[in-house]
């Protein structure tokens, strides 16, 4: 486990900061979408949302070789990748103490481009992270598809993690008052799968899709 | 409606780009957490997740006056605010064509600090956006609470929007094959409220909390 560098440690709510690598991994494995921050040529910031998957001690992201921002990340410019889950409402007795349950990680560093020899395996990881078991149900990617895809890896060397999983922390006067306090947990659930308009009759929902969210 | 500036227009998947201000507003109203990107003193990027609420032609965010990044945003440095919702899986017949249903906006600009005269109303908007009706159930913020809170506003002048709400777009060979294709919609749902450990007996769940997700 590598602790976050001092300059990047969260400055507020230090009680919520964590150097727990297992908790970082759990968040990265739960988060589907990450936000890459980078600095453009003119010095202004841009933020790019993209699907991410953890692969051991690195995070993988993929995109088109035609994407301007993917290409800039591929050059190894400094980046910050934020992965956040919103897990519920902390309903305090005052608006001031009310907040969110969340998990938030930021990984600092620079991306490297995966070589062609690692690309196909990495894309399998992306697919099976989103839909476990799907890789075994579909054809292999073609050479043209692989050539059109850029896969980036960001090492988990320098990161910070904040976890808010607690209860309202009201002042004594408010606790003695009449207002309710508690937590409302939030959950993401998949609805029933919808067949594509061009799906041929008789093709049933595959096991990977049927198992989602079960 | 102000279209995004040319330099910031999405470079890929142009068919998914939108200049529809109503669609932007719908996304900002649905998204609870946004990600602010900014450039630090040493020229490297950082990304800050925070609760956001739309207030007409601007987005509001709040935080502690002690937060380093909130204070930097308050100085009016260039920022990019990304708001993304992940709405489902697009399960194509190939891994390559599989993707996500999502809505993604990035707002470019600089934040301004709301004056004290606007702060209390802005914080009410934040609270009622998260829990509609909650403001009427809790006490007013104290002067000390207001003084400890920074409220930032980012104008909706320069923004880009991408919406992916479609179906798998497979190659003819794949459509003729045996693989399933479709969409699995994703939904966020609130679970039943949990009372705080220090809640006094006899205080029931208030209407605002009972109505969440119903």
Short mmCIF file of C-alpha atoms in Angstrom, two decimals:
data_model
loop_
_atom_site.label_atom_id
_atom_site.label_comp_id
_atom_site.label_asym_id
_atom_site.label_seq_id
_atom_site.Cartn_x
_atom_site.Cartn_y
_atom_site.Cartn_z
CA UNK A 1 0.00 0.00 0.00
CA UNK A 2 1.36 3.39 -0.98
CA UNK A 3 -0.01 6.30 1.03
CA UNK A 4 -1.03 9.42 -0.84
CA UNK A 5 1.69 12.02 -1.23
CA UNK A 6 1.54 14.76 1.39
CA UNK A 7 0.63 17.53 -1.04
CA UNK A 8 -2.42 15.63 -2.25
CA UNK A 9 -3.84 14.58 1.09
CA UNK A 10 -7.41 15.80 1.61
CA UNK A 11 -7.41 19.05 3.53
CA UNK A 12 -10.89 18.75 5.00
CA UNK A 13 -12.78 16.09 6.88
CA UNK A 14 -9.55 14.31 7.63
CA UNK A 15 -11.46 11.81 9.73
CA UNK A 16 -12.93 10.52 6.51
CA UNK A 17 -9.59 10.04 4.77
CA UNK A 18 -8.32 6.53 4.36
CA UNK A 19 -5.03 4.95 3.34
CA UNK A 20 -6.70 1.52 3.09
CA UNK A 21 -5.71 -0.02 -0.24
CA UNK A 22 -8.40 -2.69 0.04
CA UNK A 23 -11.02 0.05 0.38
CA UNK A 24 -9.55 1.80 -2.66
CA UNK A 25 -9.77 -1.43 -4.67
CA UNK A 26 -13.36 -2.01 -3.56
CA UNK A 27 -14.33 1.48 -4.75
CA UNK A 28 -12.53 1.14 -8.08
CA UNK A 29 -14.19 -2.24 -8.61
CA UNK A 30 -17.63 -0.80 -7.79
CA UNK A 31 -17.27 2.38 -9.84
CA UNK A 32 -18.15 1.97 -13.52
CA UNK A 33 -17.41 5.51 -14.67
CA UNK A 34 -14.34 7.58 -13.76
CA UNK A 35 -13.52 11.21 -14.51
CA UNK A 36 -10.08 12.02 -15.90
CA UNK A 37 -8.92 15.59 -15.33
CA UNK A 38 -6.17 16.96 -17.54
CA UNK A 39 -4.75 20.30 -18.62
CA UNK A 40 -5.21 21.37 -22.22
CA UNK A 41 -2.57 22.97 -24.43
CA UNK A 42 -3.78 26.43 -23.40
CA UNK A 43 -3.47 25.65 -19.69
CA UNK A 44 -7.17 25.26 -18.93
CA UNK A 45 -8.65 22.13 -17.36
CA UNK A 46 -10.92 19.57 -18.98
CA UNK A 47 -12.71 16.59 -17.41
CA UNK A 48 -13.44 13.40 -19.38
CA UNK A 49 -15.88 10.75 -18.13
CA UNK A 50 -15.07 7.21 -19.22
CA UNK A 51 -15.63 3.61 -18.19
CA UNK A 52 -12.81 2.27 -16.02
CA UNK A 53 -11.75 -1.10 -14.66
CA UNK A 54 -9.08 -1.97 -12.11
CA UNK A 55 -6.43 -4.47 -13.20
CA UNK A 56 -4.29 -5.22 -10.14
CA UNK A 57 -2.18 -2.16 -9.39
CA UNK A 58 -3.47 -0.05 -12.25
CA UNK A 59 -6.69 1.35 -13.68
CA UNK A 60 -7.53 0.71 -17.34
CA UNK A 61 -9.56 2.98 -19.59
CA UNK A 62 -10.22 2.61 -23.29
CA UNK A 63 -11.44 4.74 -26.12
CA UNK A 64 -11.13 5.52 -29.78
CA UNK A 65 -7.75 6.29 -31.30
CA UNK A 66 -9.59 9.25 -32.82
CA UNK A 67 -10.45 10.83 -29.46
CA UNK A 68 -8.52 14.04 -28.87
CA UNK A 69 -8.46 13.66 -25.10
CA UNK A 70 -7.55 9.98 -25.15
CA UNK A 71 -4.64 10.85 -27.39
CA UNK A 72 -3.52 13.60 -25.03
CA UNK A 73 -3.71 11.23 -22.05
CA UNK A 74 -1.73 8.73 -24.14
CA UNK A 75 1.10 11.27 -24.36
CA UNK A 76 1.60 10.87 -20.62
CA UNK A 77 0.42 14.30 -19.52
CA UNK A 78 -0.26 14.64 -15.77
CA UNK A 79 -3.76 13.49 -14.91
CA UNK A 80 -6.09 13.07 -11.96
CA UNK A 81 -8.68 10.30 -12.15
CA UNK A 82 -11.66 10.66 -9.82
CA UNK A 83 -13.90 7.68 -9.07
CA UNK A 84 -16.91 8.47 -6.91
CA UNK A 85 -19.90 6.49 -5.73
CA UNK A 86 -22.91 8.19 -4.17
CA UNK A 87 -24.24 5.76 -1.59
CA UNK A 88 -27.03 7.61 0.21
CA UNK A 89 -28.33 10.67 2.01
CA UNK A 90 -27.25 11.60 5.52
CA UNK A 91 -30.35 13.39 6.81
CA UNK A 92 -29.34 15.43 9.85
CA UNK A 93 -31.57 17.51 12.11
CA UNK A 94 -30.18 20.65 10.47
CA UNK A 95 -29.49 21.38 6.80
CA UNK A 96 -25.92 22.32 7.74
CA UNK A 97 -25.07 18.86 9.08
CA UNK A 98 -26.89 17.00 6.31
CA UNK A 99 -24.65 15.46 3.69
CA UNK A 100 -24.07 12.48 1.43
CA UNK A 101 -22.74 9.02 2.01
CA UNK A 102 -20.11 8.58 -0.65
CA UNK A 103 -16.80 7.01 -1.53
CA UNK A 104 -14.35 9.11 -3.47
CA UNK A 105 -10.89 8.30 -4.78
CA UNK A 106 -8.53 10.42 -6.83
CA UNK A 107 -5.56 8.75 -8.52
CA UNK A 108 -2.73 11.07 -9.61
CA UNK A 109 -0.14 10.24 -12.24
CA UNK A 110 0.25 9.74 -15.96
CA UNK A 111 -1.22 7.12 -18.26
CA UNK A 112 0.77 4.71 -20.36
CA UNK A 113 -0.50 3.15 -23.57
CA UNK A 114 -0.88 -0.62 -23.44
CA UNK A 115 1.08 -2.42 -26.17
CA UNK A 116 -0.87 -4.42 -28.76
CA UNK A 117 0.11 -7.66 -27.02
CA UNK A 118 -1.80 -6.63 -23.87
CA UNK A 119 -4.71 -4.82 -25.51
CA UNK A 120 -6.98 -7.77 -26.22
CA UNK A 121 -6.77 -9.12 -22.67
CA UNK A 122 -7.37 -5.63 -21.26
CA UNK A 123 -10.51 -5.18 -23.36
CA UNK A 124 -11.76 -8.56 -22.11
CA UNK A 125 -11.33 -7.25 -18.56
CA UNK A 126 -13.35 -4.13 -19.43
CA UNK A 127 -16.18 -6.18 -20.92
CA UNK A 128 -16.34 -8.73 -18.11
CA UNK A 129 -16.19 -5.99 -15.48
CA UNK A 130 -19.36 -4.46 -16.92
CA UNK A 131 -21.11 -7.76 -17.74
CA UNK A 132 -19.44 -10.70 -15.99
CA UNK A 133 -19.26 -13.68 -18.33
CA UNK A 134 -20.02 -11.71 -21.50
CA UNK A 135 -16.59 -12.28 -23.09
CA UNK A 136 -17.28 -16.01 -23.43
CA UNK A 137 -20.56 -15.31 -25.25
CA UNK A 138 -19.32 -13.02 -28.05
CA UNK A 139 -16.87 -13.32 -30.93
CA UNK A 140 -13.27 -12.20 -30.55
CA UNK A 141 -12.42 -8.62 -31.56
CA UNK A 142 -11.14 -8.18 -35.09
CA UNK A 143 -7.72 -6.73 -35.91
CA UNK A 144 -9.42 -3.59 -37.20
CA UNK A 145 -11.38 -3.20 -33.94
CA UNK A 146 -8.23 -3.61 -31.86
CA UNK A 147 -6.35 -1.14 -34.07
CA UNK A 148 -9.12 1.44 -33.58
CA UNK A 149 -8.97 1.15 -29.80
CA UNK A 150 -6.56 2.85 -27.42
CA UNK A 151 -6.14 1.28 -23.97
CA UNK A 152 -4.58 3.40 -21.24
CA UNK A 153 -3.25 2.29 -17.86
CA UNK A 154 -2.88 4.57 -14.84
CA UNK A 155 -0.77 3.08 -12.01
CA UNK A 156 -2.12 3.11 -8.45
CA UNK A 157 0.95 4.82 -7.00
CA UNK A 158 -0.31 8.18 -5.75
CA UNK A 159 -3.91 8.33 -4.60
CA UNK A 160 -6.24 9.67 -1.96
CA UNK A 161 -9.45 8.13 -0.67
CA UNK A 162 -12.34 9.55 1.31
CA UNK A 163 -15.18 7.44 2.64
CA UNK A 164 -18.30 8.91 4.20
CA UNK A 165 -20.32 6.02 5.61
CA UNK A 166 -21.49 7.46 8.91
CA UNK A 167 -24.52 8.93 10.60
CA UNK A 168 -25.68 12.49 11.22
CA UNK A 169 -23.44 14.33 13.67
CA UNK A 170 -25.80 16.92 15.12
CA UNK A 171 -25.25 19.49 17.84
CA UNK A 172 -26.67 18.62 21.30
CA UNK A 173 -29.40 21.29 21.00
CA UNK A 174 -30.59 19.74 17.75
CA UNK A 175 -30.49 16.19 19.10
CA UNK A 176 -32.77 17.30 21.94
CA UNK A 177 -35.21 18.84 19.42
CA UNK A 178 -38.11 17.38 17.46
CA UNK A 179 -36.42 16.80 14.07
CA UNK A 180 -35.85 13.33 12.61
CA UNK A 181 -32.37 12.17 11.65
CA UNK A 182 -31.10 9.14 9.81
CA UNK A 183 -29.74 7.78 6.59
CA UNK A 184 -31.46 6.91 3.32
CA UNK A 185 -29.29 4.36 1.46
CA UNK A 186 -29.12 4.56 -2.31
CA UNK A 187 -28.80 1.55 -4.57
CA UNK A 188 -28.22 1.09 -8.30
CA UNK A 189 -30.36 -1.66 -9.79
CA UNK A 190 -30.68 -3.03 -13.28
CA UNK A 191 -34.13 -3.22 -14.75
CA UNK A 192 -35.25 -6.12 -16.95
CA UNK A 193 -33.24 -6.38 -20.20
CA UNK A 194 -34.86 -4.92 -23.32
CA UNK A 195 -34.24 -6.72 -26.64
CA UNK A 196 -32.78 -4.66 -29.49
CA UNK A 197 -35.30 -3.63 -32.18
CA UNK A 198 -33.31 -5.66 -34.75
CA UNK A 199 -32.99 -8.82 -32.63
CA UNK A 200 -34.02 -11.94 -34.56
CA UNK A 201 -36.88 -13.95 -33.05
CA UNK A 202 -35.89 -16.89 -30.85
CA UNK A 203 -32.65 -15.47 -29.44
CA UNK A 204 -33.03 -15.51 -25.67
CA UNK A 205 -31.38 -13.36 -23.01
CA UNK A 206 -27.89 -14.83 -22.39
CA UNK A 207 -26.75 -15.99 -18.93
CA UNK A 208 -24.41 -13.01 -18.45
CA UNK A 209 -27.22 -10.50 -18.94
CA UNK A 210 -29.77 -12.54 -17.00
CA UNK A 211 -27.38 -12.61 -14.01
CA UNK A 212 -26.89 -8.83 -13.84
CA UNK A 213 -27.90 -7.41 -10.51
CA UNK A 214 -28.97 -10.80 -9.17
CA UNK B 1 -29.31 28.82 -25.52
CA UNK B 2 -25.60 29.33 -25.95
CA UNK B 3 -23.87 26.66 -28.05
CA UNK B 4 -20.55 25.30 -26.83
CA UNK B 5 -17.50 27.16 -28.10
CA UNK B 6 -15.92 25.51 -31.13
CA UNK B 7 -12.72 24.48 -29.36
CA UNK B 8 -14.66 22.53 -26.75
CA UNK B 9 -17.02 20.66 -29.02
CA UNK B 10 -16.79 16.89 -28.62
CA UNK B 11 -14.44 15.44 -31.23
CA UNK B 12 -15.90 11.93 -31.27
CA UNK B 13 -19.37 10.48 -31.59
CA UNK B 14 -20.63 13.75 -32.93
CA UNK B 15 -24.00 12.15 -33.55
CA UNK B 16 -24.40 12.00 -29.79
CA UNK B 17 -23.61 15.67 -29.22
CA UNK B 18 -26.45 17.98 -28.37
CA UNK B 19 -26.93 21.72 -28.12
CA UNK B 20 -30.31 21.24 -26.46
CA UNK B 21 -30.41 23.48 -23.38
CA UNK B 22 -33.48 21.68 -22.02
CA UNK B 23 -31.58 18.39 -22.16
CA UNK B 24 -28.65 20.03 -20.37
CA UNK B 25 -30.98 21.30 -17.64
CA UNK B 26 -32.59 17.86 -17.26
CA UNK B 27 -29.17 16.28 -16.77
CA UNK B 28 -27.98 18.90 -14.29
CA UNK B 29 -31.24 18.49 -12.36
CA UNK B 30 -30.86 14.69 -12.30
CA UNK B 31 -27.17 14.63 -11.40
CA UNK B 32 -26.46 14.91 -7.68
CA UNK B 33 -22.67 14.86 -7.81
CA UNK B 34 -20.49 16.85 -10.22
CA UNK B 35 -16.73 16.74 -10.78
CA UNK B 36 -14.84 20.05 -10.90
CA UNK B 37 -11.53 19.92 -12.74
CA UNK B 38 -8.99 22.63 -12.04
CA UNK B 39 -5.28 23.26 -12.43
CA UNK B 40 -3.15 23.46 -9.29
CA UNK B 41 -0.41 26.00 -8.59
CA UNK B 42 2.19 23.62 -10.04
CA UNK B 43 0.28 23.15 -13.29
CA UNK B 44 -1.07 19.67 -12.62
CA UNK B 45 -4.77 18.81 -12.71
CA UNK B 46 -7.02 17.87 -9.81
CA UNK B 47 -10.64 16.70 -9.84
CA UNK B 48 -13.05 17.45 -6.97
CA UNK B 49 -16.38 15.66 -6.60
CA UNK B 50 -19.11 17.71 -4.96
CA UNK B 51 -22.89 17.98 -4.73
CA UNK B 52 -24.32 20.39 -7.30
CA UNK B 53 -27.67 21.99 -8.00
CA UNK B 54 -28.82 24.04 -10.98
CA UNK B 55 -30.22 27.49 -10.25
CA UNK B 56 -31.54 28.85 -13.52
CA UNK B 57 -28.58 29.71 -15.74
CA UNK B 58 -25.91 28.67 -13.26
CA UNK B 59 -24.77 25.67 -11.25
CA UNK B 60 -24.27 26.05 -7.50
CA UNK B 61 -21.81 24.11 -5.35
CA UNK B 62 -21.03 24.58 -1.70
CA UNK B 63 -18.34 23.58 0.72
CA UNK B 64 -16.32 24.59 3.71
CA UNK B 65 -14.42 27.87 3.73
CA UNK B 66 -11.54 25.70 4.95
CA UNK B 67 -11.40 23.58 1.81
CA UNK B 68 -8.26 24.27 -0.24
CA UNK B 69 -9.89 23.46 -3.57
CA UNK B 70 -13.09 25.37 -2.86
CA UNK B 71 -10.94 28.40 -2.02
CA UNK B 72 -9.01 27.99 -5.28
CA UNK B 73 -12.24 27.72 -7.28
CA UNK B 74 -13.46 30.83 -5.42
CA UNK B 75 -10.49 32.76 -6.83
CA UNK B 76 -12.04 32.35 -10.28
CA UNK B 77 -9.48 29.99 -11.79
CA UNK B 78 -10.57 28.29 -15.03
CA UNK B 79 -12.61 25.17 -14.30
CA UNK B 80 -14.44 22.38 -16.09
CA UNK B 81 -17.44 20.85 -14.31
CA UNK B 82 -18.47 17.39 -15.50
CA UNK B 83 -21.89 16.00 -14.65
CA UNK B 84 -22.49 12.43 -15.78
CA UNK B 85 -25.28 9.94 -15.30
CA UNK B 86 -24.84 6.27 -16.12
CA UNK B 87 -28.20 5.07 -17.38
CA UNK B 88 -27.66 1.50 -18.54
CA UNK B 89 -25.70 -1.06 -20.51
CA UNK B 90 -25.83 -1.26 -24.31
CA UNK B 91 -25.23 -4.96 -24.88
CA UNK B 92 -24.18 -5.43 -28.49
CA UNK B 93 -23.46 -8.69 -30.32
CA UNK B 94 -19.74 -7.89 -30.12
CA UNK B 95 -17.69 -6.51 -27.25
CA UNK B 96 -16.45 -3.73 -29.55
CA UNK B 97 -19.93 -2.30 -30.15
CA UNK B 98 -21.05 -2.71 -26.53
CA UNK B 99 -21.15 0.49 -24.54
CA UNK B 100 -23.01 2.49 -21.93
CA UNK B 101 -26.14 4.56 -21.98
CA UNK B 102 -25.13 7.83 -20.36
CA UNK B 103 -25.65 11.54 -20.30
CA UNK B 104 -22.58 13.71 -19.92
CA UNK B 105 -22.20 17.47 -19.71
CA UNK B 106 -19.11 19.56 -19.20
CA UNK B 107 -19.48 23.22 -18.24
CA UNK B 108 -16.44 25.44 -18.82
CA UNK B 109 -15.81 28.75 -17.09
CA UNK B 110 -14.92 30.24 -13.75
CA UNK B 111 -16.83 30.24 -10.48
CA UNK B 112 -17.95 33.32 -8.64
CA UNK B 113 -18.54 33.43 -4.88
CA UNK B 114 -22.12 34.13 -3.90
CA UNK B 115 -22.48 37.17 -1.61
CA UNK B 116 -23.82 36.65 1.91
CA UNK B 117 -27.21 38.03 0.85
CA UNK B 118 -27.69 35.14 -1.60
CA UNK B 119 -26.04 32.38 0.39
CA UNK B 120 -28.94 31.34 2.60
CA UNK B 121 -31.35 31.00 -0.33
CA UNK B 122 -28.74 29.06 -2.32
CA UNK B 123 -28.22 26.59 0.51
CA UNK B 124 -31.99 26.08 0.70
CA UNK B 125 -31.90 25.17 -3.00
CA UNK B 126 -29.14 22.64 -2.34
CA UNK B 127 -31.07 21.03 0.51
CA UNK B 128 -34.40 20.88 -1.31
CA UNK B 129 -32.74 19.52 -4.45
CA UNK B 130 -31.44 16.55 -2.48
CA UNK B 131 -34.54 16.12 -0.27
CA UNK B 132 -37.52 18.04 -1.65
CA UNK B 133 -39.43 19.69 1.19
CA UNK B 134 -36.69 19.26 3.80
CA UNK B 135 -36.02 22.99 4.22
CA UNK B 136 -39.47 23.53 5.72
CA UNK B 137 -38.83 20.78 8.31
CA UNK B 138 -35.53 21.98 9.81
CA UNK B 139 -34.35 25.06 11.67
CA UNK B 140 -32.76 27.96 9.80
CA UNK B 141 -28.97 27.97 9.47
CA UNK B 142 -27.10 29.95 12.13
CA UNK B 143 -24.83 32.89 11.33
CA UNK B 144 -21.84 30.74 12.22
CA UNK B 145 -22.96 27.99 9.86
CA UNK B 146 -23.44 30.45 7.03
CA UNK B 147 -20.06 32.04 7.71
CA UNK B 148 -18.37 28.61 7.53
CA UNK B 149 -19.90 27.86 4.13
CA UNK B 150 -18.68 28.95 0.73
CA UNK B 151 -21.21 28.89 -2.11
CA UNK B 152 -19.90 29.01 -5.67
CA UNK B 153 -21.82 29.65 -8.89
CA UNK B 154 -20.66 28.56 -12.33
CA UNK B 155 -22.59 30.19 -15.21
CA UNK B 156 -24.04 28.00 -17.98
CA UNK B 157 -22.36 29.97 -20.78
CA UNK B 158 -19.94 27.49 -22.38
CA UNK B 159 -20.89 23.84 -22.23
CA UNK B 160 -21.01 20.62 -24.18
CA UNK B 161 -23.48 17.76 -23.86
CA UNK B 162 -23.41 14.17 -25.04
CA UNK B 163 -26.35 11.83 -24.73
CA UNK B 164 -26.13 8.12 -25.45
CA UNK B 165 -29.65 6.72 -25.28
CA UNK B 166 -29.68 4.37 -28.24
CA UNK B 167 -29.49 0.70 -29.12
CA UNK B 168 -26.65 -1.57 -30.22
CA UNK B 169 -25.33 -0.68 -33.66
CA UNK B 170 -23.90 -3.99 -34.84
CA UNK B 171 -22.35 -4.95 -38.16
CA UNK B 172 -24.62 -6.92 -40.58
CA UNK B 173 -22.58 -10.12 -40.06
CA UNK B 174 -23.12 -9.91 -36.32
CA UNK B 175 -26.84 -9.12 -36.64
CA UNK B 176 -27.21 -12.30 -38.72
CA UNK B 177 -25.43 -14.31 -36.02
CA UNK B 178 -26.67 -16.07 -32.86
CA UNK B 179 -25.71 -13.45 -30.23
CA UNK B 180 -28.30 -11.53 -28.20
CA UNK B 181 -28.37 -7.73 -28.23
CA UNK B 182 -30.29 -5.21 -26.21
CA UNK B 183 -30.19 -2.71 -23.40
CA UNK B 184 -30.21 -3.19 -19.64
CA UNK B 185 -31.50 0.04 -18.04
CA UNK B 186 -30.00 1.13 -14.75
CA UNK B 187 -31.95 2.87 -12.02
CA UNK B 188 -31.01 4.52 -8.73
CA UNK B 189 -33.44 3.74 -5.95
CA UNK B 190 -33.58 4.77 -2.32
CA UNK B 191 -33.93 2.02 0.25
CA UNK B 192 -36.06 2.44 3.37
CA UNK B 193 -34.82 5.20 5.70
CA UNK B 194 -32.72 4.10 8.68
CA UNK B 195 -33.13 6.07 11.93
CA UNK B 196 -29.96 7.56 13.46
CA UNK B 197 -28.61 5.65 16.49
CA UNK B 198 -29.20 8.72 18.67
CA UNK B 199 -32.77 9.40 17.49
CA UNK B 200 -35.17 9.87 20.38
CA UNK B 201 -38.10 7.43 20.55
CA UNK B 202 -41.36 8.61 19.00
CA UNK B 203 -39.90 10.81 16.24
CA UNK B 204 -41.30 9.50 12.95
CA UNK B 205 -39.90 9.69 9.44
CA UNK B 206 -40.79 13.16 8.09
CA UNK B 207 -42.82 13.65 4.89
CA UNK B 208 -39.78 14.80 2.87
CA UNK B 209 -37.85 11.61 3.60
CA UNK B 210 -40.90 9.36 3.24
CA UNK B 211 -41.50 10.80 -0.23
CA UNK B 212 -37.99 10.08 -1.55
CA UNK B 213 -38.02 7.86 -4.59
CA UNK B 214 -41.80 7.46 -4.51
#
